[in-house]
XYZ file of C-alpha atoms in Angstrom:
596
model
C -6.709 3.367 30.948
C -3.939 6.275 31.302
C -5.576 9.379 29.770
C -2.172 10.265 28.945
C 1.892 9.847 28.291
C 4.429 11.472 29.421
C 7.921 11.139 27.646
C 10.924 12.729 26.312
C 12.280 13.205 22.980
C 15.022 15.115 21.440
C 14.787 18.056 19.633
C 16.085 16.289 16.195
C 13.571 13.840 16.664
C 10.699 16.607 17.364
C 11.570 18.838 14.447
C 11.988 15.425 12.215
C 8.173 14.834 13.004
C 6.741 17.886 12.850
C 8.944 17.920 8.556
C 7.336 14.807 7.969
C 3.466 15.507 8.872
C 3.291 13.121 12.190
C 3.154 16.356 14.504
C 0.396 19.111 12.948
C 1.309 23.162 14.053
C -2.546 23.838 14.664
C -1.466 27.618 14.989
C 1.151 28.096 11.904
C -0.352 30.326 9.951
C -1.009 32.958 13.160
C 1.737 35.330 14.005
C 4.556 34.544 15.684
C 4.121 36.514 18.793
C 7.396 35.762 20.392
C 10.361 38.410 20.670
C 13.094 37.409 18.827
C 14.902 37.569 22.300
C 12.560 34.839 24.071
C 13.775 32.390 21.270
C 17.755 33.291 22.237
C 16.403 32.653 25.202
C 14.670 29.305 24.618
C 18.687 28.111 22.540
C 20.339 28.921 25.365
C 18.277 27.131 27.948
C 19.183 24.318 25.702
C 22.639 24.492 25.235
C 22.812 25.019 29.149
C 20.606 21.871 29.481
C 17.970 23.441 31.091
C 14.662 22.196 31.196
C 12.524 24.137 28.571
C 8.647 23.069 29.618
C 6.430 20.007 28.118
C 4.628 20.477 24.650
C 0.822 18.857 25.016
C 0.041 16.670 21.642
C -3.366 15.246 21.163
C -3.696 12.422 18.741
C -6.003 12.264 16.587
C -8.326 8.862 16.601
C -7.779 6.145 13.668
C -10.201 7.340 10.945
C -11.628 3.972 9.039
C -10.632 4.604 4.786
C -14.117 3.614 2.456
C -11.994 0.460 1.594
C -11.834 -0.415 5.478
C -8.648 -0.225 6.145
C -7.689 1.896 9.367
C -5.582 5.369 9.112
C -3.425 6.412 11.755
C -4.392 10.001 13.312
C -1.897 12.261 13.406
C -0.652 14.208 16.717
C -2.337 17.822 16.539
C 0.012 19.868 18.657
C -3.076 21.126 21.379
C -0.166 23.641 23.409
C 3.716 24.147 22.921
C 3.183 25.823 19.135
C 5.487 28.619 20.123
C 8.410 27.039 21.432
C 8.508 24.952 18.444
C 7.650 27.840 16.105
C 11.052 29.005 17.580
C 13.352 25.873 16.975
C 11.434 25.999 13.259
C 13.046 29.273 13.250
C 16.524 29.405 14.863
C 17.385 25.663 14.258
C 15.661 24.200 11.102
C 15.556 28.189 9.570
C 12.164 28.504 8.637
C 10.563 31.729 8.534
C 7.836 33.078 10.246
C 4.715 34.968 10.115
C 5.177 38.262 11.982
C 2.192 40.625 13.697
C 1.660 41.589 10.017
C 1.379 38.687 8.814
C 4.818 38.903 6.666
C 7.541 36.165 7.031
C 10.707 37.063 8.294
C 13.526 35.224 9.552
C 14.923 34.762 12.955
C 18.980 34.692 13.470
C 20.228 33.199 16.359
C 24.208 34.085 16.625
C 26.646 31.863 19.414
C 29.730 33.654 21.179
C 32.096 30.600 21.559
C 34.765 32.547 23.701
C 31.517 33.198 26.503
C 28.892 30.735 25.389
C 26.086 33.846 24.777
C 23.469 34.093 22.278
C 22.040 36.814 20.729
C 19.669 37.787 18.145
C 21.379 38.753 14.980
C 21.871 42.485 14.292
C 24.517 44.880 12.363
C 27.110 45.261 15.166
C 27.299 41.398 15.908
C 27.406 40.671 11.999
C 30.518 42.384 12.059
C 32.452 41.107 15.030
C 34.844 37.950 14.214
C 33.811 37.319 17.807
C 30.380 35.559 16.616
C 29.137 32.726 14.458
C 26.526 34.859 13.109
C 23.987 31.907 12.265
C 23.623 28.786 14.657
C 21.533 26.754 12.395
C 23.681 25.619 9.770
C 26.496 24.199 12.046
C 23.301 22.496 13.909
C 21.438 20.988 11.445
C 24.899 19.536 9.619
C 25.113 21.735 6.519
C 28.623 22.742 8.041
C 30.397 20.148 9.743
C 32.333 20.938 13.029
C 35.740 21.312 11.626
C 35.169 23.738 9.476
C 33.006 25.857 11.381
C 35.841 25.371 14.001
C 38.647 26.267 11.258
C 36.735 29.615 10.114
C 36.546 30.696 13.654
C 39.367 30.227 14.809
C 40.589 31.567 11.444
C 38.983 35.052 12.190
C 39.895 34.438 15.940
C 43.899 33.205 15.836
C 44.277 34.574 19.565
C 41.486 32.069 20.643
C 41.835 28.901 22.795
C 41.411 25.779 20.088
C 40.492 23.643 22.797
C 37.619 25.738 24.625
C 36.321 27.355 20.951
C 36.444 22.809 19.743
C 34.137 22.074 22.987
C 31.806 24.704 22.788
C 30.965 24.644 18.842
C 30.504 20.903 19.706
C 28.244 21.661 22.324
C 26.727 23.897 20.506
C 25.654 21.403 17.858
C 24.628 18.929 20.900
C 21.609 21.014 20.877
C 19.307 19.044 18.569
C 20.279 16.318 21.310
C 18.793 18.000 23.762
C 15.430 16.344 25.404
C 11.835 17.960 25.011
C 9.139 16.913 27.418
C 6.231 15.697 25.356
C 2.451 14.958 26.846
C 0.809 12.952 24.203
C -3.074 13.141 25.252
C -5.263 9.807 24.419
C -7.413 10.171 21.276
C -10.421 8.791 23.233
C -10.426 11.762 25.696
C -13.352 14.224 24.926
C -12.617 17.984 24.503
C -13.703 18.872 27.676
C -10.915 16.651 29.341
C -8.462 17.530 27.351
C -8.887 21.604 28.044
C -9.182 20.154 31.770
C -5.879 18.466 31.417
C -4.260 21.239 29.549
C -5.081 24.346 32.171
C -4.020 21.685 35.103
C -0.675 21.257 33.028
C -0.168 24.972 31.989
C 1.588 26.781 34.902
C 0.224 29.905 33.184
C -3.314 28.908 32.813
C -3.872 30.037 29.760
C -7.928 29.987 28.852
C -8.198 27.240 26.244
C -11.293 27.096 24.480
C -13.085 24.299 22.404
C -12.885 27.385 19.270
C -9.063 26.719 20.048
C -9.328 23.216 19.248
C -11.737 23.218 16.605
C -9.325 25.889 14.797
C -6.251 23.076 15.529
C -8.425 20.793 13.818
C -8.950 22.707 10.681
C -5.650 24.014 10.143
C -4.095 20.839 10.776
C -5.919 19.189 7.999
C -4.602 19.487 4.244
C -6.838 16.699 2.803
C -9.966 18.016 3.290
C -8.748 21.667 2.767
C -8.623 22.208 6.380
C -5.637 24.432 6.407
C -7.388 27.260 3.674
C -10.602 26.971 5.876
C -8.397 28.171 8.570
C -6.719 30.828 6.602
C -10.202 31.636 5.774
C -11.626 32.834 8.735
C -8.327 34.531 10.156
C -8.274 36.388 6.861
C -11.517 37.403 7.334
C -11.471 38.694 10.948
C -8.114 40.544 10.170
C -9.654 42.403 7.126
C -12.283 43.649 9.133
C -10.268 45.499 11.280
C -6.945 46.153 9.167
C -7.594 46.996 5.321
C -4.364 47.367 4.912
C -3.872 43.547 5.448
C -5.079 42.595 2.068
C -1.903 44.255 0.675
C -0.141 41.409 2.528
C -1.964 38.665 1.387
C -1.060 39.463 -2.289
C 2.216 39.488 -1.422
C 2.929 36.830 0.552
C 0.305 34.436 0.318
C 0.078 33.584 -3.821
C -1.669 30.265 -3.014
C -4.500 31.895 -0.937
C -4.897 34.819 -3.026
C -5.781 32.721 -6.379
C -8.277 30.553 -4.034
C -12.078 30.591 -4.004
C -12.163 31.463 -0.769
C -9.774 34.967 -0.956
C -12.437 35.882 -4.204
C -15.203 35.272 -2.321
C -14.317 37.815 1.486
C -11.774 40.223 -0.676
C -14.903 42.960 -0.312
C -14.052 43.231 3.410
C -10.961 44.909 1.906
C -13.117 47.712 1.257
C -16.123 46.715 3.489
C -17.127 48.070 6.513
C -18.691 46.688 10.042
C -17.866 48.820 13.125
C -21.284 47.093 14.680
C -20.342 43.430 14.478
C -16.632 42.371 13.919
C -16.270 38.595 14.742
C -13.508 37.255 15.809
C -12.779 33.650 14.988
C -14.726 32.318 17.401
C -17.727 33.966 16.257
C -16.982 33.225 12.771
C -17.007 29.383 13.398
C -20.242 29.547 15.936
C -22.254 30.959 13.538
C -20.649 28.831 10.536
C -21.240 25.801 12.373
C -24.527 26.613 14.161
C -25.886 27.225 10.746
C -24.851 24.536 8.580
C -24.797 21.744 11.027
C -27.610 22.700 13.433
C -25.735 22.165 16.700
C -24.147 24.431 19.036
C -21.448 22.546 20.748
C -18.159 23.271 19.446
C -16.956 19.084 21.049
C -19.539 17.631 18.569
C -17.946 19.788 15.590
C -14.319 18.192 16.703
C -15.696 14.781 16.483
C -17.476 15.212 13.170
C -13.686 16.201 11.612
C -12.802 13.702 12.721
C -14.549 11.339 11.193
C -17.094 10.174 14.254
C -19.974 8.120 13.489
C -22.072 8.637 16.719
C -23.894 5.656 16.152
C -21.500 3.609 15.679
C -19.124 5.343 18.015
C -16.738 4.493 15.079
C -14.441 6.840 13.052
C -15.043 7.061 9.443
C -13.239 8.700 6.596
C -16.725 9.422 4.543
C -18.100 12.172 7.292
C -14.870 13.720 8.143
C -14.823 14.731 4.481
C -18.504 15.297 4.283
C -18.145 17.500 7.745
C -15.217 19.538 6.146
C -17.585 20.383 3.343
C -20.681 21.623 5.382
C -18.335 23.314 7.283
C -16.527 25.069 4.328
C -19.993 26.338 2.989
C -21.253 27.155 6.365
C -17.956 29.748 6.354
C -18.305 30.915 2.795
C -21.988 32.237 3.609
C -20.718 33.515 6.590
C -18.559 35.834 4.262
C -20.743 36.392 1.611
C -20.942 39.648 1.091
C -24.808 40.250 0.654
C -25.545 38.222 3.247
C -23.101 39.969 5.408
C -23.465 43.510 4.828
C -27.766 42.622 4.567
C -27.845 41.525 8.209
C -25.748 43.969 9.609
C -28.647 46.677 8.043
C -31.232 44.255 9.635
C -29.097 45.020 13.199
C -29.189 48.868 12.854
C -32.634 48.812 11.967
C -33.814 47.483 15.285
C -32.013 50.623 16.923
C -28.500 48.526 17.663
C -26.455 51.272 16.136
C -23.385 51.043 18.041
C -21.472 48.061 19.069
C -21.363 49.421 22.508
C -25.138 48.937 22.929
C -24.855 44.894 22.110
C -23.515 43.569 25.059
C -23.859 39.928 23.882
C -21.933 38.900 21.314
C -23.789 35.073 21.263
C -26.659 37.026 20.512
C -25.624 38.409 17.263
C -24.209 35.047 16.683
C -27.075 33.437 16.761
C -29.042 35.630 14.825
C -26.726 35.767 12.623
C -27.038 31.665 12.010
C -30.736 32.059 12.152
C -30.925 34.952 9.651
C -28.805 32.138 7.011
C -31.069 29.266 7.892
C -34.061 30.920 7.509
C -32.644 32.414 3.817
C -31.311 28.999 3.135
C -35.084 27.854 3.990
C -36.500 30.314 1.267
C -38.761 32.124 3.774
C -39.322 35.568 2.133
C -37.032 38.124 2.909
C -39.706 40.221 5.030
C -40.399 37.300 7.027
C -36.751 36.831 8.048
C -36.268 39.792 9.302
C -39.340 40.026 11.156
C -37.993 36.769 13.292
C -34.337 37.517 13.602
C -35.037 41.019 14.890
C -37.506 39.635 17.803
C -34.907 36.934 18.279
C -32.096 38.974 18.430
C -33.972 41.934 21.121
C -35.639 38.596 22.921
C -32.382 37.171 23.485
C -30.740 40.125 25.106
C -33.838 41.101 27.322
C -33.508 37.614 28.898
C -29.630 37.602 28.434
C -30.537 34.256 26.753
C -26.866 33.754 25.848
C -25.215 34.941 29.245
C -23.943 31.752 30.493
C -23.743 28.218 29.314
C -24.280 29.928 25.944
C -23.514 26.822 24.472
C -26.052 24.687 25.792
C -28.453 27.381 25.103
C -27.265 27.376 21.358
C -27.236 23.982 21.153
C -30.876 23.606 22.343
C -32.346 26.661 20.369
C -31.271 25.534 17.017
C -32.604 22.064 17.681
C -35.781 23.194 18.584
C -36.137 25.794 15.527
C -35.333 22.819 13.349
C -38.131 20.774 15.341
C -40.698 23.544 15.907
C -39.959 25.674 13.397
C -39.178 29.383 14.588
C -41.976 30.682 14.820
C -43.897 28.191 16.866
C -40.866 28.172 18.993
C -40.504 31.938 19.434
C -43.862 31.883 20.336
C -43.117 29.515 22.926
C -40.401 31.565 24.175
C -41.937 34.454 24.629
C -44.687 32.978 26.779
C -42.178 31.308 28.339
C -39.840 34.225 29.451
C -41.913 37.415 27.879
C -45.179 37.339 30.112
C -46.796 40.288 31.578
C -44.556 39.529 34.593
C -41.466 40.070 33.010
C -42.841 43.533 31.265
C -44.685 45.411 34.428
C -41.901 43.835 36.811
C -38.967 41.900 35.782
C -37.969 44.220 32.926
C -38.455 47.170 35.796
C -36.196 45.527 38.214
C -33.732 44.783 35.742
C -33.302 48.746 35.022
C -32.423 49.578 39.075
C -28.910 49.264 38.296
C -25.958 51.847 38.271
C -23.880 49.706 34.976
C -24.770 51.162 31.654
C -23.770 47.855 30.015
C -27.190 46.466 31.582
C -29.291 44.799 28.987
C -32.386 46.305 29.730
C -30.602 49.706 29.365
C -29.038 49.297 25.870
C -32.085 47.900 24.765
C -34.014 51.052 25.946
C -31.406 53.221 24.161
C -31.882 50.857 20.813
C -35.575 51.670 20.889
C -34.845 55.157 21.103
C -32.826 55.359 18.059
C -35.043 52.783 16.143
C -38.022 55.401 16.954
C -35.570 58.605 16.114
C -35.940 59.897 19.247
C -35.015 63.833 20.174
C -32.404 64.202 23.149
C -33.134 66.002 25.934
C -33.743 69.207 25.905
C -32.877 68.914 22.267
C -35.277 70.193 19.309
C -33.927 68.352 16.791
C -30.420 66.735 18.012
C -31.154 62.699 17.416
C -30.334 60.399 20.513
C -28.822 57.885 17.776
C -25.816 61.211 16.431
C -25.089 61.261 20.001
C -24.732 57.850 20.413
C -22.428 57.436 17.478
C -20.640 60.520 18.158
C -20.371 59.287 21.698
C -22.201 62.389 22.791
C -22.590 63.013 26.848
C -24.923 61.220 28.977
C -26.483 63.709 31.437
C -27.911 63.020 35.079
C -31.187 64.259 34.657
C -30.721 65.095 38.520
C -26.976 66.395 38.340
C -24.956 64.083 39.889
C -22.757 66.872 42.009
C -26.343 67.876 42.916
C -27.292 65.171 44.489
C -23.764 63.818 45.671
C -24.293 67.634 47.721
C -27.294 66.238 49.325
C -25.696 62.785 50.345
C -26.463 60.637 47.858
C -23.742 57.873 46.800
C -22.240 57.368 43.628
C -24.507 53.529 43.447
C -27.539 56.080 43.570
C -27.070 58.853 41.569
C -25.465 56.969 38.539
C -29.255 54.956 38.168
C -29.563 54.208 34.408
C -33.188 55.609 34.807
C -30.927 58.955 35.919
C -29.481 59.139 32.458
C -30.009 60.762 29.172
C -28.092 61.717 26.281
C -28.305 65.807 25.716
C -26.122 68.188 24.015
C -22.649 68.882 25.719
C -23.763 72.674 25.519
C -26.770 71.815 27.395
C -25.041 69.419 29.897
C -22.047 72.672 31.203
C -25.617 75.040 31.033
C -27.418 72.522 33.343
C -24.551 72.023 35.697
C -25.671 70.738 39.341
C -28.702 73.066 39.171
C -31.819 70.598 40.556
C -34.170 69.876 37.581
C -36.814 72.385 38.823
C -34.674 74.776 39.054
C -32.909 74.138 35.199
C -36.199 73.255 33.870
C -37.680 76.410 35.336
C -34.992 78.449 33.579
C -35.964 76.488 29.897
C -39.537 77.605 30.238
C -38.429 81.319 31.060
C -36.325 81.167 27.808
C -39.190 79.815 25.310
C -41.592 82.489 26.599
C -38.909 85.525 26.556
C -37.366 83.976 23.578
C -33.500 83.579 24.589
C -32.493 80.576 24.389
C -29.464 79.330 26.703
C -29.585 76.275 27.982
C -31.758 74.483 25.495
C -32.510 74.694 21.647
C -36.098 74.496 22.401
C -38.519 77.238 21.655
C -42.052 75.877 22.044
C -43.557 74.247 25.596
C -45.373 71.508 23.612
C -42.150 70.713 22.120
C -40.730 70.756 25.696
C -43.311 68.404 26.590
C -43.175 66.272 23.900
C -39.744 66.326 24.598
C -39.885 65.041 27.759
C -42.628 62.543 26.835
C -39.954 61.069 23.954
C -37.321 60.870 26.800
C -39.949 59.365 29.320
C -39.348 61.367 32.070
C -42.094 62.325 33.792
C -43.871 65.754 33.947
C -43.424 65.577 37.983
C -39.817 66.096 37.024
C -40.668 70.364 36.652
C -41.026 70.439 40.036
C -38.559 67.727 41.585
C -36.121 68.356 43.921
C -33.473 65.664 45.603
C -36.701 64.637 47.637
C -38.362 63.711 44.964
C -35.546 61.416 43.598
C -36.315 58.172 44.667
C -40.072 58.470 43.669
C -38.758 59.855 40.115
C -36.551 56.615 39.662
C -39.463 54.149 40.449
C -42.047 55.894 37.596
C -39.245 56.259 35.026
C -38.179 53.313 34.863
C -41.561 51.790 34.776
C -42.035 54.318 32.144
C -38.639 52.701 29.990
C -40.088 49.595 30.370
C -43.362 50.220 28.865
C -41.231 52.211 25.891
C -39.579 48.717 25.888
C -42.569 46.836 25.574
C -44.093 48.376 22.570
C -40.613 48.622 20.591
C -40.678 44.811 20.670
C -44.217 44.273 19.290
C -43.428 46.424 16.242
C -40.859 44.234 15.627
């Protein structure tokens, strides 16, 4: 069986289909993120006869009505949403959504006398040389001889014949042949996205999000199309307030919907920590409500699939459009929202630069609204999505086929029940091995987005730790004020005594201190610059450091977990100073997670 068809249409026909419903724009309501130049570009290559690329449709399987009759799935458009975004525009004249989300037109304006196009603008408006609009002389709302009479009208010095053939040409466009791939509706997602990045010259990452999203926004019945709105919306709120503004005023329809009432907070919410993107909107929506993790078994489901039966059926399409619409509206909800965000900064994650797993905070995120949706009190809930969320980084449970590992987690919390599985989990992957060596080896490593690491620096500003050298700066200020890291052996120090940059840039090297402090230190060795801090406290001018007591210095460096061997360790000393800090991290590591 072909897995696919290759043919061509015309552009009339194309644009005819996509009016009438039998071609779904998965992507219409995201910007338009062409120039207006590219789509001059894309008329032209028309009118010329050039080819102009393939558009990739996937049709969608025959869904079985309660009465038993059969429906015919309509073609979702999988790749190609630009190009016809752009004969929408120039051709048909439909607006567009812009990078602010505002509809605006596209002009396309033809030169007869030298057969160019160009983009509509003041100067060209006012030349009798140009038709300044292509579309109505294309799509028939002018017919030929007038169009030809008003030109040559405001052109009497013009060749009838040559300004007669090109007009005519110029309407031939919609004549013109488009490549179309129509994908079989029996090919899995997986096959499809193979298909598509073999096809795409460009190879352009296509993810199952991507197709999921198609799905949704291609669907009116079930409300697909506001579920889609929905969660871009959302995501663009986060990050642009000013965004709401546009919604009132060009999206009516949305704005008087459930689903604008229920995330309009974000207008004046914050999150800095977690800001999803769509992708992490529908994970966690989905992982929540339906208790899987693969985005190919959330396709089906629209669609209707019956996996028993292997048949399509109108009944769970609608039912799956529902779970999935509540799944997203607790997403948004603001008290959940906002609560697990505080239940993230709590465990020390202040900063979105220490999570370096964004699959993690999914899924804790899903847990933390099944567990609530469970009725397991509030105190409870936290207590497991915290260890979850920490476990789950440690072992970079998420780090590569995350969703496998989603997939399988969920099912077993359903099956288990989380804390019988978290137990399991931990013996599993959080044994004594992992803590006195595994956790240790993970921390010999020069990248600061290292796991290990950020959890190290979360348990420092979960326990308020003091920075170095610091008597009352906070570790967590300097994080979010992205204060400096410091080489507790300067790194021009040792880079003097022929250490490489892999050496010297050790996490266990690093910790966060007071710019002041970091100039004062300099590439002195640390018995040297320690030397000088103990001189100050006991004479009582302080230079380098804020700290006036030695128990406080100690203390100090007991918080940072540096070890007292440090007052008298030079570049000699180094490699024997990396091996007992970092032991010394992971035991801080250690006992952060059991007070979770």
């Amino acid at each position: 069986m072909a897995k696919y068809s290759v043919h061509q249409q015309p552009v009339e026909t194309l644009l005819s289909w996509i009016k009438s419903g039998d071609i779904a724009i998965p992507e219409i309501q995201r910007p338009f993120v062409w120039k207006s130049a590219k789509v001059r570009d894309l008329i032209d290559s028309l009118y010329q006869g050039y080819p102009v690329g393939y558009i990739i449709t996937w049709r969608n399987p025959d869904v079985k009505l309660k009465n038993g009759e059969l429906s015919a799935g309509k073609k979702v458009l999988i790749d190609g949403q630009q190009r016809i975004t752009a004969l929408t525009a120039a051709i048909v004249g439909q607006r567009v959504l812009n990078k602010n989300y505002k509809e605006v037109n596209i002009r396309i304006a033809f030169n007869p006398l030298n057969e160019k196009f160009e983009v509509l603008n003041k100067a060209i408006e006012k030349s009798s040389d140009w038709i300044d609009n292509i579309n109505p002389i294309i799509n028939d709302e002018v017919s030929i001889t007038k169009a030809i009479r008003t030109y040559l009208k405001a052109n009497p010095e013009a060749d009838e014949d040559i300004v007669e053939e090109r007009i005519e040409n110029l309407k031939r466009i919609k004549n013109k042949q488009v490549g179309i791939i129509e994908l079989d509706h029996s090919l899995d997602i997986d096959t499809v996205t193979e298909i598509f990045i073999r096809i795409n010259q460009k190879g352009v990452v296509l993810s199952n999000a991507d197709f999921v999203m198609s799905k949704i926004a291609a669907d009116e019945i079930n409300g697909g199309n506001k579920m889609r709105k929905l969660v871009d919306y959302f995501c663009r709120l986060i990050v642009d307030k000013g965004f709401n503004k546009h919604i009132l005023d060009n999206d009516n329809g949305f704005a008087n919907h459930e689903y604008y009432k229920a995330m309009k907070w974000m207008a004046t919410g914050k999150d800095d920590l977690y800001v999803p993107d769509y992708i992490d909107v529908l994970r966690v929506s989905y992982t929540y409500k339906f208790s899987r993790g693969k985005f190919s078994d959330l396709v089906a489901l629209l669609s209707g699939r019956n996996f028993e039966t292997r048949s399509y059926q109108a009944d769970i399409a609608e039912r799956s459009y529902l779970m999935l619409s509540e799944g997203l509206m607790d997403f948004i909800n603001q008290t959940n929202y906002q609560r697990f965000i505080m239940l993230v900064e709590s465990t020390g994650l202040i900063h979105n630069k220490l999570i370096s797993s964004k699959n993690s905070l999914n899924f804790s995120y899903a847990l933390y609204l099944k567990l609530r949706k469970d009725g397991m009190p509030e105190s409870e809930v936290q207590h497991y999505v915290k260890r979850w969320l920490i476990m789950s980084l440690l072992i970079g449970r998420y780090s590569g086929s995350s969703e496998s590992m989603i997939d399988e987690d969920i099912k077993q919390i359903n099956e288990k029940g989380i804390q019988a599985y978290l137990e399991q989990m931990e013996r599993t992957h959080l044994g004594e091995g992992f803590w006195d060596f595994g956790l240790v080896s993970d921390l010999e490593t020069s990248s600061v987005n290292n796991n290990a690491y950020n959890v190290y620096l979360a348990a420092q500003c979960n326990a308020n730790a003091t920075a170095f050298l610091s008597k009352s700066m906070k570790i967590s200020s300097l994080i979010e004020q992205r204060g400096d890291i410091h080489h507790i052996f300067p790194k021009k120090y040792l880079s003097d005594n022929k250490f490489i940059q892999r050496q010297y840039n050790q996490v266990a090297n690093f910790v966060y201190t007071e710019q002041s402090t970091n100039i004062k230190v300099g590439k002195m060795p640390p018995k040297e610059y320690l030397s000088k801090v103990i001189n100050q406290i006991e004479s009582e001018e302080f230079d380098i450091s804020t700290i006036n007591n030695s128990d406080i210095l100690e203390e100090n460096l007991v918080v940072n977990d540096i070890p007292s061997s440090i007052l008298n360790s030079e570049y000699a000393d180094y490699d024997e100073f990396l091996k007992t800090r970092r032991e010394l991290m992971a035991k801080k590591i250690k006992g952060f997670y059991e007070t979770l």
